[in-house]
Coordinates of C-alpha atoms in Angstrom, one line a residue:
Chain A
M1077 CA 65.9 178.4 66.1
A1078 CA 69.3 177.4 67.6
C1079 CA 69.7 173.7 68.4
I1080 CA 71.6 174.4 71.7
E1081 CA 71.6 177.7 73.6
A1082 CA 73.4 178.0 76.9
H1083 CA 74.0 181.1 78.7
D1084 CA 76.2 181.3 81.8
L1085 CA 75.6 177.6 82.5
R1086 CA 76.9 176.7 85.9
K1087 CA 77.1 173.4 87.9
T1088 CA 79.0 172.5 90.9
F1089 CA 79.4 169.2 92.8
G1090 CA 80.0 170.1 96.3
T1091 CA 83.1 172.2 96.1
T1092 CA 84.1 171.1 92.7
V1093 CA 83.3 173.5 89.8
A1094 CA 82.2 171.4 86.8
L1095 CA 80.7 174.0 84.6
D1096 CA 82.0 177.6 85.3
G1097 CA 79.8 179.7 83.1
V1098 CA 79.4 178.0 79.7
D1099 CA 78.2 180.4 76.9
L1100 CA 77.3 178.5 73.6
R1101 CA 75.1 178.6 70.8
V1102 CA 74.9 175.9 68.3
E1103 CA 73.0 176.5 65.1
E1104 CA 71.2 173.5 63.1
G1105 CA 73.5 171.4 61.0
G1106 CA 76.9 170.9 61.4
I1107 CA 79.2 168.4 63.2
V1108 CA 80.3 170.2 66.3
G1109 CA 83.5 168.6 68.3
L1110 CA 83.5 169.3 72.0
I1111 CA 87.3 168.5 72.8
G1112 CA 88.7 168.7 76.3
P1113 CA 91.0 166.8 78.8
N1114 CA 89.4 164.3 81.3
G1115 CA 87.5 166.3 84.0
A1116 CA 87.1 169.5 81.7
G1117 CA 83.5 169.3 82.2
K1118 CA 82.4 167.8 78.9
T1119 CA 80.2 165.1 80.3
T1120 CA 78.6 167.4 82.6
A1121 CA 77.8 169.8 80.0
L1122 CA 76.2 167.1 77.9
N1123 CA 74.3 165.6 80.9
A1124 CA 72.8 169.1 81.5
M1125 CA 71.9 169.5 77.8
L1126 CA 70.1 166.0 77.9
G1127 CA 68.2 166.7 81.1
L1128 CA 70.2 164.3 83.3
I1129 CA 71.3 166.8 85.8
P1130 CA 70.0 170.1 87.1
Y1131 CA 72.0 173.3 86.4
Q1132 CA 72.2 177.0 87.0
G1133 CA 71.9 179.4 84.2
E1134 CA 70.0 179.4 80.9
L1135 CA 69.9 176.3 78.8
K1136 CA 67.7 175.5 75.9
V1137 CA 67.9 172.5 73.7
Q1138 CA 65.8 172.4 70.6
G1139 CA 63.9 175.2 72.2
R1140 CA 63.1 173.2 75.4
D1141 CA 64.3 173.1 79.0
P1142 CA 66.1 169.9 79.3
W1143 CA 65.6 169.4 83.0
H1144 CA 61.9 170.1 83.2
E1145 CA 61.1 168.6 79.6
R1146 CA 63.4 165.7 79.3
A1147 CA 60.9 163.0 78.2
R1148 CA 59.6 165.4 75.5
L1149 CA 63.1 166.6 74.4
M1150 CA 64.3 163.0 74.0
R1151 CA 61.9 162.8 70.8
D1152 CA 64.2 165.4 69.3
V1153 CA 67.4 164.4 70.6
C1154 CA 69.2 161.1 70.7
F1155 CA 72.3 160.2 72.4
I1156 CA 75.0 157.6 73.1
A1157 CA 76.6 158.0 76.5
D1158 CA 80.2 157.4 77.1
V1159 CA 80.2 153.6 77.8
A1160 CA 78.0 150.7 76.7
V1161 CA 74.8 151.4 78.7
L1162 CA 72.4 149.0 76.7
P1163 CA 70.9 146.8 79.4
R1164 CA 72.8 143.3 79.5
W1165 CA 69.9 141.2 79.9
M1166 CA 68.2 142.7 76.7
R1167 CA 67.9 140.7 73.5
V1168 CA 68.6 142.6 70.3
G1169 CA 65.0 141.8 69.0
Q1170 CA 63.7 143.2 72.4
A1171 CA 65.7 146.4 72.0
L1172 CA 64.3 147.0 68.6
D1173 CA 60.7 146.3 69.9
Y1174 CA 61.2 148.5 72.7
V1175 CA 62.6 151.5 71.0
A1176 CA 60.0 151.1 68.2
G1177 CA 57.3 151.0 71.0
V1178 CA 58.3 154.1 72.7
H1179 CA 59.8 156.4 70.2
P1180 CA 57.6 158.1 67.5
R1181 CA 60.6 159.0 65.2
F1182 CA 62.0 155.4 65.1
D1183 CA 62.4 153.8 61.8
R1184 CA 62.6 150.1 62.4
A1185 CA 63.2 149.3 58.8
R1186 CA 66.4 151.3 58.8
A1187 CA 67.6 149.9 62.1
E1188 CA 67.2 146.4 60.7
A1189 CA 69.0 147.4 57.6
L1190 CA 71.9 148.8 59.6
L1191 CA 72.1 145.7 61.7
A1192 CA 71.9 143.4 58.6
N1193 CA 75.5 144.9 57.7
T1194 CA 76.6 143.2 60.9
T1195 CA 76.9 139.8 62.3
I1196 CA 74.6 140.6 65.2
K1197 CA 72.0 138.0 65.6
R1198 CA 68.3 139.0 66.5
S1199 CA 68.2 136.4 69.3
S1200 CA 71.5 137.2 71.1
K1201 CA 71.6 139.1 74.4
V1202 CA 73.5 142.2 74.9
R1203 CA 75.8 140.4 77.6
E1204 CA 76.5 137.7 74.9
I1205 CA 77.9 140.1 72.0
S1206 CA 81.3 141.9 72.1
K1207 CA 81.8 145.4 73.2
G1208 CA 82.0 146.4 69.5
M1209 CA 78.9 144.9 68.5
V1210 CA 77.1 146.5 71.4
T1211 CA 78.2 149.8 70.2
Q1212 CA 77.1 148.9 66.6
L1213 CA 73.7 147.9 68.0
H1214 CA 73.3 151.2 70.0
L1215 CA 74.5 153.1 66.8
A1216 CA 71.9 151.2 64.6
L1217 CA 69.1 152.1 67.2
V1218 CA 70.1 155.7 67.2
M1219 CA 70.7 156.2 63.6
A1220 CA 67.1 154.9 63.0
I1221 CA 65.7 157.7 65.1
D1222 CA 65.0 160.7 62.9
A1223 CA 65.9 163.3 65.6
P1224 CA 67.2 166.7 64.4
L1225 CA 70.3 166.4 67.2
L1226 CA 72.6 163.6 67.9
V1227 CA 74.7 163.8 71.0
L1228 CA 77.6 161.5 71.5
D1229 CA 79.9 161.3 74.5
E1230 CA 83.1 159.5 74.0
P1231 CA 81.3 157.0 71.8
T1232 CA 84.2 154.9 70.7
I1233 CA 86.0 154.4 74.0
G1234 CA 87.4 151.2 74.5
L1235 CA 86.7 150.0 70.9
D1236 CA 89.3 148.6 68.6
L1237 CA 90.5 150.6 65.5
L1238 CA 88.1 148.7 63.1
Y1239 CA 85.3 149.4 65.0
R1240 CA 86.0 153.0 65.6
K1241 CA 86.5 153.7 61.9
H1242 CA 83.3 151.8 61.2
F1243 CA 81.5 153.8 63.7
Y1244 CA 82.6 157.3 62.4
D1245 CA 82.0 156.1 58.7
T1246 CA 78.5 155.1 59.5
L1247 CA 78.0 158.5 61.4
L1248 CA 79.3 160.4 58.6
S1249 CA 77.3 158.8 55.8
D1250 CA 74.2 159.2 57.9
Y1251 CA 75.1 162.8 58.3
F1252 CA 75.3 163.4 54.6
D1253 CA 72.0 161.4 54.1
R1254 CA 70.0 163.7 56.2
K1255 CA 71.2 167.1 57.6
R1256 CA 71.1 166.7 61.4
T1257 CA 73.2 168.3 64.0
I1258 CA 75.8 166.1 65.6
F1259 CA 77.3 167.3 68.8
L1260 CA 80.2 165.0 69.9
A1261 CA 82.4 165.2 72.9
T1262 CA 85.8 163.4 72.9
H1263 CA 89.3 163.7 73.9
Q1264 CA 90.2 161.4 71.0
V1265 CA 90.8 164.4 68.6
G1266 CA 92.6 162.6 65.8
E1267 CA 89.8 160.4 64.9
V1268 CA 87.1 163.1 64.5
E1269 CA 88.9 166.1 63.2
H1270 CA 88.5 165.4 59.6
M1271 CA 84.8 165.3 60.0
L1272 CA 84.1 168.3 62.2
T1273 CA 82.6 171.6 61.0
R1274 CA 83.2 173.3 64.3
V1275 CA 85.4 172.8 67.4
L1276 CA 85.0 173.8 70.7
F1277 CA 87.8 173.3 73.4
M1278 CA 86.6 172.9 76.9
D1279 CA 88.9 173.3 79.9
R1280 CA 88.1 173.7 83.7
G1281 CA 84.4 174.1 83.1
R1282 CA 84.6 176.7 80.3
I1283 CA 84.6 176.9 76.7
V1284 CA 88.1 178.4 75.9
F1285 CA 88.2 178.1 72.0
D1286 CA 85.2 178.2 69.8
R1287 CA 86.0 178.1 66.0
G1288 CA 84.6 177.0 62.6
M1289 CA 86.8 174.6 60.9
E1290 CA 87.2 177.1 57.8
E1291 CA 88.3 179.8 60.3
V1292 CA 90.9 177.3 61.8
E1293 CA 92.1 176.6 58.2
S1294 CA 92.3 180.3 57.2
S1295 CA 93.6 182.0 60.3
Y1296 CA 95.8 179.5 62.0
A1297 CA 98.9 178.2 60.6
E1298 CA 101.9 176.2 61.8
V1299 CA 105.4 176.8 60.5
A1300 CA 108.4 174.5 60.6
V1301 CA 111.0 177.4 61.1
H1302 CA 114.2 177.6 59.3
P1303 CA 116.7 177.7 62.2
E1304 CA 118.2 180.9 60.9
R1305 CA 114.6 182.4 60.5
L1306 CA 113.7 181.8 64.2
T1307 CA 114.3 185.2 65.6
A1308 CA 112.3 186.7 62.9
A1309 CA 109.5 184.1 63.4
R1310 CA 109.4 184.7 67.3
A1311 CA 109.1 188.4 66.4
L1312 CA 105.6 187.6 64.9
G1313 CA 104.2 186.5 68.1
P1314 CA 103.5 182.9 67.8
M1315 CA 101.0 181.5 70.1
H1316 CA 102.8 178.3 70.8
E1317 CA 106.2 176.7 70.0
R1318 CA 107.2 173.2 70.1
E1319 CA 110.0 170.9 68.8
G1320 CA 109.4 168.6 65.9
F1321 CA 111.5 166.7 63.2
G1322 CA 114.6 168.7 64.3
R1323 CA 112.8 172.1 63.9
R1324 CA 111.2 174.4 66.0
I1325 CA 107.4 174.6 65.1
L1326 CA 105.7 177.7 65.7
L1327 CA 101.7 178.4 65.5
F1328 CA 100.5 181.4 64.6
H1329 CA 97.1 183.2 64.7
G1330 CA 96.0 185.8 62.2
V1331 CA 99.3 186.1 60.5
T1332 CA 99.1 185.7 56.6
R1333 CA 100.5 182.8 54.9
L1334 CA 102.6 185.2 52.8
Q1335 CA 104.3 186.6 55.8
L1336 CA 104.9 183.0 57.0
E1337 CA 106.1 181.5 53.8
S1338 CA 109.5 183.0 54.1
L1339 CA 110.2 181.4 57.6
G1340 CA 109.7 177.8 56.6
E1341 CA 107.2 175.2 55.6
V1342 CA 103.7 176.3 56.5
R1343 CA 100.6 174.0 57.1
T1344 CA 97.3 174.1 58.7
P1345 CA 97.7 172.9 62.4
S1346 CA 95.9 169.6 63.4
I1347 CA 93.2 170.0 66.1
T1348 CA 95.8 168.3 68.4
D1349 CA 98.4 170.8 68.0
L1350 CA 95.8 173.6 68.3
F1351 CA 94.5 172.1 71.3
I1352 CA 97.9 171.7 73.0
A1353 CA 98.7 175.3 72.2
V1354 CA 95.3 176.7 73.5
V1355 CA 94.6 174.3 76.5
G1356 CA 98.2 173.1 77.3
G1357 CA 99.3 176.7 77.7
R1358 CA 96.4 177.3 80.1
A1359 CA 97.5 174.2 82.1
G1360 CA 100.9 175.5 82.3
A1361 CA 102.4 172.4 80.4
A1362 CA 103.5 174.4 77.4
P1363 CA 107.1 175.7 77.1
P1364 CA 107.9 179.2 78.3
A1365 CA 108.4 180.4 74.7
T1366 CA 104.4 180.7 74.3
T1367 CA 104.2 183.2 76.9
Chain B
M450 CA 54.6 163.5 57.5
P451 CA 56.3 160.1 57.9
L452 CA 55.6 160.1 61.6
A453 CA 51.9 159.3 60.9
T454 CA 52.6 156.1 59.3
R455 CA 54.3 154.8 62.5
S456 CA 52.2 153.3 65.3
A457 CA 51.6 155.9 68.3
P458 CA 54.1 155.3 71.1
R459 CA 52.8 153.5 73.9
P460 CA 55.5 154.2 76.7
L461 CA 53.7 152.7 79.6
Y462 CA 52.7 149.6 77.9
W463 CA 56.3 148.8 76.7
S464 CA 57.7 150.0 79.9
V465 CA 55.8 147.2 81.7
R466 CA 56.7 144.8 79.1
R467 CA 60.3 145.6 79.6
E468 CA 60.0 145.0 83.1
L469 CA 58.7 141.4 82.4
W470 CA 61.6 140.8 80.0
E471 CA 64.1 141.9 82.7
N472 CA 62.6 140.2 85.7
R473 CA 61.3 136.7 84.5
S474 CA 61.0 135.5 87.9
I475 CA 57.6 137.6 88.1
Y476 CA 56.0 134.8 86.2
L477 CA 58.5 132.0 86.4
A478 CA 58.4 131.8 90.2
P479 CA 54.7 131.5 90.6
L480 CA 54.7 128.8 87.7
A481 CA 57.6 127.0 89.2
V482 CA 55.7 126.7 92.6
A483 CA 52.5 125.7 91.0
A484 CA 54.3 123.0 89.2
L485 CA 55.8 121.7 92.3
A486 CA 52.5 121.8 93.9
L487 CA 51.0 119.8 91.0
I488 CA 53.7 117.2 91.4
G489 CA 53.0 116.8 95.2
F490 CA 49.3 116.7 94.5
V491 CA 49.6 114.0 91.8
I492 CA 51.5 111.9 94.5
R493 CA 48.7 112.5 97.0
L494 CA 46.1 111.4 94.6
A495 CA 47.2 107.7 95.1
W496 CA 45.5 107.8 98.6
L497 CA 42.6 110.1 97.6
P498 CA 39.9 107.3 97.1
G499 CA 40.7 106.0 100.5
R500 CA 40.7 109.3 102.1
M501 CA 37.5 110.1 100.7
R502 CA 36.0 107.1 102.2
V503 CA 37.3 108.1 105.6
A504 CA 36.0 111.5 105.1
A505 CA 32.6 110.4 104.2
A506 CA 32.3 109.2 107.8
L507 CA 33.4 112.6 109.4
P508 CA 31.1 115.4 110.3
P509 CA 30.3 117.8 107.4
M510 CA 32.8 120.7 108.7
Q511 CA 35.6 118.3 109.2
Q512 CA 34.8 116.6 105.8
H513 CA 35.1 119.9 104.2
H514 CA 38.2 120.9 105.8
A515 CA 39.9 117.7 104.8
L516 CA 38.9 118.1 101.1
A517 CA 39.5 121.9 100.8
E518 CA 42.7 122.0 102.6
P519 CA 45.1 121.3 99.9
Y520 CA 43.5 123.9 97.6
S521 CA 43.7 126.7 100.0
F522 CA 47.3 125.6 100.9
V523 CA 48.2 125.9 97.3
A524 CA 46.6 129.4 97.1
T525 CA 48.4 130.5 100.1
L526 CA 51.8 129.1 98.8
L527 CA 51.3 131.0 95.5
M528 CA 50.5 134.3 97.5
A529 CA 53.7 133.8 99.7
T530 CA 55.5 133.4 96.6
T531 CA 54.3 136.4 94.8
S532 CA 54.9 138.5 97.9
V533 CA 58.6 137.3 98.0
V534 CA 58.9 138.1 94.4
A535 CA 57.4 141.6 94.8
V536 CA 59.6 142.5 97.6
V537 CA 62.7 141.4 95.7
Y538 CA 61.6 143.1 92.7
C539 CA 60.9 146.5 94.4
L540 CA 64.2 146.6 96.2
D541 CA 66.0 146.2 92.9
A542 CA 63.6 148.0 90.6
F543 CA 65.5 151.5 90.5
Q544 CA 68.8 150.2 91.9
G545 CA 69.4 147.9 89.4
E546 CA 69.2 150.4 86.4
R547 CA 71.6 152.7 87.9
R548 CA 74.1 150.0 89.0
D549 CA 74.4 148.7 85.5
R550 CA 74.3 152.2 84.1
S551 CA 71.3 151.1 81.8
V552 CA 69.6 154.2 83.3
L553 CA 71.5 156.1 80.8
F554 CA 69.8 154.4 78.0
W555 CA 66.4 154.4 79.5
K556 CA 66.7 158.2 80.0
S557 CA 67.9 158.7 76.4
L558 CA 64.4 157.6 75.2
P559 CA 61.2 159.7 75.4
V560 CA 59.7 158.0 78.5
S561 CA 58.9 160.2 81.3
D562 CA 60.1 159.3 85.0
T563 CA 56.4 159.3 86.0
T564 CA 55.7 156.6 83.5
T565 CA 58.8 154.6 84.5
V566 CA 57.8 154.8 88.3
L567 CA 54.0 153.7 87.4
A568 CA 55.4 150.8 85.1
K569 CA 57.8 149.5 87.8
A570 CA 54.8 150.1 90.5
S571 CA 52.5 148.1 88.4
V572 CA 54.5 145.1 88.9
P573 CA 53.7 144.5 92.8
F574 CA 50.2 146.5 92.4
V575 CA 48.7 145.0 89.4
I576 CA 50.6 142.3 87.7
L577 CA 51.7 140.1 90.6
P578 CA 48.3 140.1 92.4
L579 CA 46.5 139.1 88.9
L580 CA 49.3 136.7 88.0
C581 CA 48.8 135.0 91.5
V582 CA 45.0 134.6 90.9
A583 CA 45.5 133.4 87.4
V584 CA 47.9 130.8 88.3
A585 CA 46.0 129.7 91.4
W586 CA 43.0 129.4 89.4
A587 CA 44.8 127.1 86.6
T588 CA 46.3 125.1 89.3
H589 CA 43.0 124.5 91.1
L590 CA 41.3 123.6 87.9
I591 CA 44.0 121.1 87.1
M592 CA 43.9 119.7 90.7
L593 CA 40.0 119.2 90.4
V594 CA 40.4 117.5 87.2
L595 CA 42.9 115.2 88.3
S596 CA 41.0 114.5 91.6
S597 CA 37.8 113.6 89.4
I598 CA 39.9 111.3 87.2
A599 CA 41.4 109.4 90.2
L600 CA 37.9 109.1 91.9
L601 CA 36.2 108.0 88.8
A602 CA 38.9 105.5 88.2
S603 CA 38.3 103.8 91.6
G604 CA 34.6 103.9 90.7
M605 CA 33.5 106.8 93.1
S606 CA 31.6 110.1 92.5
A607 CA 33.8 112.9 91.3
A608 CA 31.1 115.5 92.6
L609 CA 32.4 115.9 96.1
P610 CA 35.8 117.8 95.5
W611 CA 33.9 120.3 93.2
T612 CA 31.1 121.2 95.8
E613 CA 33.4 121.2 98.9
M614 CA 36.2 123.3 97.2
S615 CA 33.5 125.4 95.5
F616 CA 36.0 126.4 92.7
V617 CA 34.3 129.7 91.7
R618 CA 34.0 131.0 95.3
M619 CA 37.5 130.3 96.1
S620 CA 38.7 131.9 93.1
G621 CA 36.5 135.0 93.7
L622 CA 37.9 135.1 97.4
L623 CA 41.4 135.0 96.2
L624 CA 40.9 137.8 93.7
Y625 CA 39.3 139.8 96.5
H626 CA 42.0 139.1 98.9
M627 CA 44.8 139.7 96.5
I628 CA 43.3 143.2 95.4
A629 CA 42.3 144.1 99.1
V630 CA 45.4 143.1 100.9
H631 CA 48.1 142.6 98.6
A632 CA 47.5 145.6 96.1
L633 CA 45.6 148.0 98.4
W634 CA 46.6 147.3 102.0
Y635 CA 50.2 146.6 101.5
A636 CA 50.6 149.6 98.8
P637 CA 52.7 151.6 101.5
I638 CA 55.0 148.6 101.9
Y639 CA 55.7 148.1 98.0
G640 CA 55.8 152.2 97.7
W641 CA 58.3 152.4 100.5
L642 CA 60.6 149.6 99.0
L643 CA 60.4 151.3 95.7
L644 CA 61.3 154.6 97.2
V645 CA 64.4 153.0 99.0
S646 CA 65.6 151.4 95.8
A647 CA 65.4 154.9 94.0
A648 CA 67.1 156.4 97.0
A649 CA 69.8 153.8 98.1
R650 CA 73.1 153.6 96.2
R651 CA 73.5 150.0 97.7
A652 CA 72.1 147.6 100.3
A653 CA 68.6 148.6 99.5
F654 CA 67.3 145.8 101.9
L655 CA 69.2 147.5 104.9
W656 CA 67.9 150.8 104.0
A657 CA 64.4 149.6 103.9
L658 CA 64.6 148.2 107.4
V659 CA 67.0 150.8 109.2
P660 CA 64.5 153.8 109.0
P661 CA 61.6 151.8 110.7
L662 CA 64.0 150.3 113.2
A663 CA 65.4 153.8 114.1
I664 CA 61.9 155.4 114.6
W665 CA 60.9 152.4 116.7
L666 CA 64.1 152.8 118.9
V667 CA 63.9 156.5 119.5
E668 CA 60.2 156.2 120.3
R669 CA 60.8 153.3 122.6
I670 CA 63.7 155.0 124.5
A671 CA 62.3 158.7 124.3
F672 CA 58.6 157.9 125.4
N673 CA 58.8 154.4 126.4
T674 CA 55.7 153.7 123.9
S675 CA 55.5 151.7 121.0
Y676 CA 52.9 153.2 118.8
F677 CA 55.0 152.9 115.7
A678 CA 55.5 149.3 116.2
A679 CA 51.7 149.0 116.7
M680 CA 51.3 150.7 113.4
L681 CA 53.5 148.4 111.5
Q682 CA 51.8 145.5 113.0
S683 CA 48.5 146.8 111.8
L684 CA 50.0 147.4 108.5
L685 CA 51.3 143.9 108.3
V686 CA 48.4 142.0 109.7
G687 CA 45.6 144.6 109.9
G688 CA 44.7 144.2 106.3
A689 CA 43.5 140.5 106.8
E690 CA 41.4 141.7 109.6
A691 CA 39.8 144.4 107.9
H692 CA 38.7 142.8 104.6
V693 CA 37.0 139.5 106.0
M694 CA 35.5 138.1 109.0
N695 CA 36.5 134.4 109.4
S696 CA 36.2 131.8 111.8
P697 CA 39.3 130.0 112.6
G698 CA 40.7 128.5 109.5
N699 CA 42.2 129.5 106.2
V700 CA 41.3 133.0 105.1
L701 CA 40.8 131.6 101.4
D702 CA 38.1 129.0 102.4
P703 CA 35.0 130.4 101.2
M704 CA 32.9 128.1 103.6
T705 CA 34.5 129.8 106.7
T706 CA 35.4 133.2 105.5
H707 CA 32.8 136.2 104.9
V708 CA 33.9 139.2 103.0
T709 CA 33.4 142.5 104.6
P710 CA 34.3 144.9 101.7
G711 CA 32.3 147.8 103.4
A712 CA 34.4 147.6 106.5
F713 CA 37.5 147.3 104.5
V714 CA 36.8 150.4 102.5
S715 CA 35.9 152.5 105.4
S716 CA 38.9 151.5 107.4
P717 CA 41.2 154.6 108.0
G718 CA 44.1 152.6 107.9
L719 CA 43.4 151.7 104.3
W720 CA 43.3 155.2 103.1
I721 CA 46.3 156.5 105.2
G722 CA 48.3 153.7 103.7
L723 CA 47.3 154.6 100.2
A724 CA 48.0 158.3 100.8
L725 CA 51.5 157.0 102.1
A726 CA 52.2 154.9 99.0
A727 CA 51.3 157.8 96.7
A728 CA 53.5 160.2 98.5
F729 CA 56.4 157.5 98.3
L730 CA 55.8 157.0 94.6
A731 CA 55.9 160.7 94.0
M732 CA 59.2 160.8 95.9
A733 CA 60.4 158.0 93.8
V734 CA 59.6 160.1 90.6
R735 CA 61.6 162.9 91.9
L736 CA 64.5 160.8 92.8
R737 CA 64.5 158.9 89.3
R738 CA 64.9 162.3 87.7
Q739 CA 67.8 163.4 89.9
Q740 CA 69.6 160.2 90.3
G741 CA 72.3 159.1 87.6
P742 CA 74.3 155.9 87.6
V743 CA 75.8 154.7 90.9

């Protein structure tokens, strides 16, 4: 069974098209990154998957229809929304009691163990602790839920560097402890690219790029071209060209490394560069050389 | 199967508990009012022996009124308090969680919208009426014990307050009144307020008042009638008339009030109101499902 299966998923808000026919299949296991600029439709797509908004088209998450079976689905899916949404009046102990009381898959001992690594006091109210600590608390609650799918929407927005690192370290060690699928939407590409197993680019309501990270590494290459080899390099049909360190840097798809090595230094492009090449080009922001 | 070792989830129970965590005024307000009433009553005790001597000379009915009055007054005060708490609670019930975006957290857990609406509705329909009765009961008991001590200390018999106030009957009458009027007859009012809270993005209080006013206005101008206003009036005061027959005096005084549960359950107004309340709550469930943060 696929974890997430969407076919021609559409959503409009008034005249604004937020999802313009999304087709997606996510198998169990793996860390999938949904990358897109602001307003690309990432949050709308996640909200549809979490049963928070109605939609047109077909959508199954963990084999269920999110809009009609949200409460049941939430036993198998846990999510952290884009900003701190833990109720500010709640005490840490109350949050543990409540989730333990309503969630059949919540392991309280695990949540307590995760909180023991922090300075969060059981008697503190959410409003009294820092934003980073609220995220740690939320993460501890979610990590203690043994659900096959974890959905994160810009989980580290507004956090400082240390908390971000801690967040992703916790996430990653949990992922290796027990295989579950993590579906992560963000526009902070740099901090997640090393952990992804698959990357999706979203732009203007559509998935415009969908590759496994192995495929990215094997079939995309970036070359800092020697100036005298530029014409030869351009003849190979780069998908994107930019300036960097005094050299033209060309991004190729499906050209063997052997062919490229004579042109300059070859390396695997970062997700950011790939993103700019794919989405930046579509947005018309890329230099004319790409067309 | 590790799941079996964990206790079965009880979403409704924990949803109600979380309402009490968030809205501590549900129990603090009646307790504070009871505490104030007791302070006033203790001061009043200084004059109790003298009052009793004067009362002894009065005709039985006046004697009864003089002695029972503080008790029914305290009960009325607590009823008014819980009603205000219920209205304030209902108007914020769904708007509050959307305003602070915590609705995204609540919806990330396996608790259905129906369970959430029922948990929130249980506050005005079940918890506040029962709490009112319990606090009134405890306050009355303390008042009776304090009176007895004051009377015994001045060498008088402590029996009269107990017989005149008839503790058990007043408690029973209060319980009946809270269930009949506050939980059942006023159900459409609380249902409406909860619905408005689920629908309105802001200013729930205004949205609660505007539609009834608009209907009244249109009816008044178009037909020069006021059936709707009469309906609202019967909703606000009709319950008190339908569930008891009382001679002038406080509705909570068992000496002057006779309960008429038969007439109450057979009054069409009650059933129309309950049907409306159910419809309002069903609409609130739909809105809770659709509405995101504001």
